[in-house]
Amino acid sequence: MLVLERADFPGHWQSVTGSAEPGEDLAVTAARELGEETGIDAHAYGGVRAWNVANRYAIFARWRHRYAPGTTHNVERVFSVEVAVPPAVRIAPREHLRHAWLPWREAAVLCFSWSNRDAILMLPHRPWEPSR
């Protein structure tokens, strides 16, 4: 499992995250964010898989300035890309300090976000539709 340490919140780790552009398909968003934050091309690994999971959570006060005035909650969708061998990662230095490929249980413990942790803990249950 790939996790990234946030540049704006050192010591706090998460998976790849991001926001959709207006009118952008969410799977396209997931693939774009993966590429922007890590340099990994989701299409080289069969594309992203939608987990059909949505988490509604309160936005940390420190990041509410990134949203429209009065926005206090966000909805997060979960996607993944399966790789047989961890590819090289090129982090976006304005967003992340370091990255690590970890066994899924270790990655779950490291993530500060409950929604990241819960998604990682769902991994062995494979909540997406098989593509094979």
mmCIF file of C-alpha atoms in Angstrom:
data_model
loop_
_atom_site.group_PDB
_atom_site.id
_atom_site.type_symbol
_atom_site.label_atom_id
_atom_site.label_comp_id
_atom_site.label_asym_id
_atom_site.label_seq_id
_atom_site.Cartn_x
_atom_site.Cartn_y
_atom_site.Cartn_z
ATOM 1 C CA MET A 1 0.000 0.000 0.000
ATOM 2 C CA LEU A 2 1.386 3.396 -0.956
ATOM 3 C CA VAL A 3 1.180 6.118 1.687
ATOM 4 C CA LEU A 4 2.395 9.703 1.551
ATOM 5 C CA GLU A 5 3.474 12.115 4.281
ATOM 6 C CA ARG A 6 1.755 15.472 3.891
ATOM 7 C CA ALA A 7 4.007 18.500 3.362
ATOM 8 C CA ASP A 8 1.493 20.804 5.057
ATOM 9 C CA PHE A 9 0.995 18.441 8.018
ATOM 10 C CA PRO A 10 4.363 16.741 8.703
ATOM 11 C CA GLY A 11 4.134 13.431 10.515
ATOM 12 C CA HIS A 12 0.680 12.743 9.067
ATOM 13 C CA TRP A 13 0.368 10.080 6.409
ATOM 14 C CA GLN A 14 -2.395 9.319 3.929
ATOM 15 C CA SER A 15 -3.154 7.697 0.618
ATOM 16 C CA VAL A 16 -3.420 9.723 -2.580
ATOM 17 C CA THR A 17 -6.251 12.249 -2.278
ATOM 18 C CA GLY A 18 -7.612 15.051 -4.387
ATOM 19 C CA SER A 19 -10.564 16.950 -5.710
ATOM 20 C CA ALA A 20 -12.526 16.668 -8.929
ATOM 21 C CA GLU A 21 -12.467 19.476 -11.424
ATOM 22 C CA PRO A 22 -15.951 20.792 -12.323
ATOM 23 C CA GLY A 23 -17.719 18.169 -14.447
ATOM 24 C CA GLU A 24 -14.832 15.683 -14.184
ATOM 25 C CA ASP A 25 -15.670 11.981 -13.945
ATOM 26 C CA LEU A 26 -14.534 10.652 -10.552
ATOM 27 C CA ALA A 27 -12.503 7.781 -12.023
ATOM 28 C CA VAL A 28 -10.717 10.321 -14.226
ATOM 29 C CA THR A 29 -10.080 12.413 -11.104
ATOM 30 C CA ALA A 30 -8.602 9.418 -9.264
ATOM 31 C CA ALA A 31 -6.253 8.581 -12.151
ATOM 32 C CA ARG A 32 -5.244 12.234 -12.600
ATOM 33 C CA GLU A 33 -4.523 12.743 -8.887
ATOM 34 C CA LEU A 34 -2.474 9.537 -8.746
ATOM 35 C CA GLY A 35 -0.374 10.780 -11.657
ATOM 36 C CA GLU A 36 0.032 14.298 -10.274
ATOM 37 C CA GLU A 37 0.964 13.188 -6.757
ATOM 38 C CA THR A 38 3.118 10.133 -7.518
ATOM 39 C CA GLY A 39 3.983 10.028 -11.215
ATOM 40 C CA ILE A 40 2.206 6.648 -11.473
ATOM 41 C CA ASP A 41 0.119 6.149 -14.625
ATOM 42 C CA ALA A 42 -3.021 4.260 -13.568
ATOM 43 C CA HIS A 43 -3.665 3.220 -17.178
ATOM 44 C CA ALA A 44 -0.400 1.251 -17.221
ATOM 45 C CA TYR A 45 -1.940 -0.977 -14.522
ATOM 46 C CA GLY A 46 -5.403 -1.427 -15.976
ATOM 47 C CA GLY A 47 -6.855 1.832 -14.667
ATOM 48 C CA VAL A 48 -8.502 2.702 -11.400
ATOM 49 C CA ARG A 49 -11.119 0.535 -9.725
ATOM 50 C CA ALA A 50 -14.115 2.163 -8.081
ATOM 51 C CA TRP A 51 -14.898 0.647 -4.689
ATOM 52 C CA ASN A 52 -18.421 2.086 -4.621
ATOM 53 C CA VAL A 53 -17.670 3.494 -1.167
ATOM 54 C CA ALA A 54 -18.433 7.059 -0.121
ATOM 55 C CA ASN A 55 -17.427 8.584 3.215
ATOM 56 C CA ARG A 56 -18.855 11.865 4.495
ATOM 57 C CA TYR A 57 -16.564 13.575 6.972
ATOM 58 C CA ALA A 58 -15.959 16.926 8.644
ATOM 59 C CA ILE A 59 -13.213 18.925 6.954
ATOM 60 C CA PHE A 60 -10.385 19.796 9.355
ATOM 61 C CA ALA A 61 -10.618 23.498 10.208
ATOM 62 C CA ARG A 62 -7.045 24.008 8.983
ATOM 63 C CA TRP A 63 -8.142 23.099 5.410
ATOM 64 C CA ARG A 64 -11.599 24.715 5.189
ATOM 65 C CA HIS A 65 -10.117 27.745 3.394
ATOM 66 C CA ARG A 66 -9.724 25.471 0.332
ATOM 67 C CA TYR A 67 -13.494 25.083 0.043
ATOM 68 C CA ALA A 68 -16.422 27.395 -0.652
ATOM 69 C CA PRO A 69 -17.364 29.580 2.330
ATOM 70 C CA GLY A 70 -19.475 27.690 4.860
ATOM 71 C CA THR A 71 -18.416 24.241 3.623
ATOM 72 C CA THR A 72 -17.705 22.053 6.652
ATOM 73 C CA HIS A 73 -18.102 18.515 5.276
ATOM 74 C CA ASN A 74 -16.836 16.608 2.275
ATOM 75 C CA VAL A 75 -17.692 13.350 0.534
ATOM 76 C CA GLU A 76 -14.774 11.121 -0.324
ATOM 77 C CA ARG A 77 -14.954 8.322 -2.900
ATOM 78 C CA VAL A 78 -12.566 5.368 -2.775
ATOM 79 C CA PHE A 79 -10.604 4.093 -5.781
ATOM 80 C CA SER A 80 -7.556 1.888 -6.126
ATOM 81 C CA VAL A 81 -4.951 0.711 -8.595
ATOM 82 C CA GLU A 82 -3.490 -2.753 -8.201
ATOM 83 C CA VAL A 83 0.216 -3.222 -8.947
ATOM 84 C CA ALA A 84 2.128 -6.507 -8.827
ATOM 85 C CA VAL A 85 5.414 -4.774 -8.065
ATOM 86 C CA PRO A 86 5.524 -1.301 -6.507
ATOM 87 C CA PRO A 87 6.526 1.167 -9.238
ATOM 88 C CA ALA A 88 8.892 4.066 -8.734
ATOM 89 C CA VAL A 89 7.221 7.074 -7.118
ATOM 90 C CA ARG A 90 7.880 10.714 -7.944
ATOM 91 C CA ILE A 91 6.173 12.692 -5.193
ATOM 92 C CA ALA A 92 4.865 16.214 -5.675
ATOM 93 C CA PRO A 93 7.135 18.106 -3.219
ATOM 94 C CA ARG A 94 4.603 20.882 -2.589
ATOM 95 C CA GLU A 95 2.146 18.227 -1.397
ATOM 96 C CA HIS A 96 4.245 15.455 0.171
ATOM 97 C CA LEU A 97 7.536 15.002 1.983
ATOM 98 C CA ARG A 98 8.017 11.241 1.684
ATOM 99 C CA HIS A 99 6.346 8.081 0.497
ATOM 100 C CA ALA A 100 6.401 4.476 1.651
ATOM 101 C CA TRP A 101 5.161 1.163 0.289
ATOM 102 C CA LEU A 102 3.899 -0.775 3.305
ATOM 103 C CA PRO A 103 1.953 -3.936 4.070
ATOM 104 C CA TRP A 104 -1.719 -2.918 4.237
ATOM 105 C CA ARG A 105 -2.057 -3.365 8.010
ATOM 106 C CA GLU A 106 0.948 -1.093 8.662
ATOM 107 C CA ALA A 107 -0.363 1.483 6.196
ATOM 108 C CA ALA A 108 -3.748 1.514 7.959
ATOM 109 C CA VAL A 109 -2.120 2.160 11.346
ATOM 110 C CA LEU A 110 0.001 4.988 9.916
ATOM 111 C CA CYS A 111 -2.882 6.938 8.307
ATOM 112 C CA PHE A 112 -4.225 9.824 10.381
ATOM 113 C CA SER A 113 -7.566 9.897 8.565
ATOM 114 C CA TRP A 114 -10.214 7.450 9.777
ATOM 115 C CA SER A 115 -11.596 7.201 6.244
ATOM 116 C CA ASN A 116 -8.162 6.304 4.822
ATOM 117 C CA ARG A 117 -7.650 3.747 7.576
ATOM 118 C CA ASP A 118 -11.082 2.193 7.072
ATOM 119 C CA ALA A 119 -10.624 1.963 3.294
ATOM 120 C CA ILE A 120 -7.273 0.233 3.718
ATOM 121 C CA LEU A 121 -8.787 -2.206 6.218
ATOM 122 C CA MET A 122 -11.402 -3.107 3.586
ATOM 123 C CA LEU A 123 -8.669 -4.142 1.137
ATOM 124 C CA PRO A 124 -8.741 -7.900 1.812
ATOM 125 C CA HIS A 125 -12.507 -7.907 1.236
ATOM 126 C CA ARG A 126 -12.110 -6.464 -2.267
ATOM 127 C CA PRO A 127 -15.275 -4.329 -2.413
ATOM 128 C CA TRP A 128 -14.963 -3.598 -6.132
ATOM 129 C CA GLU A 129 -16.227 -5.522 -9.099
ATOM 130 C CA PRO A 130 -13.543 -7.886 -10.453
ATOM 131 C CA SER A 131 -12.187 -6.679 -13.784
ATOM 132 C CA ARG A 132 -10.729 -10.053 -14.778
#
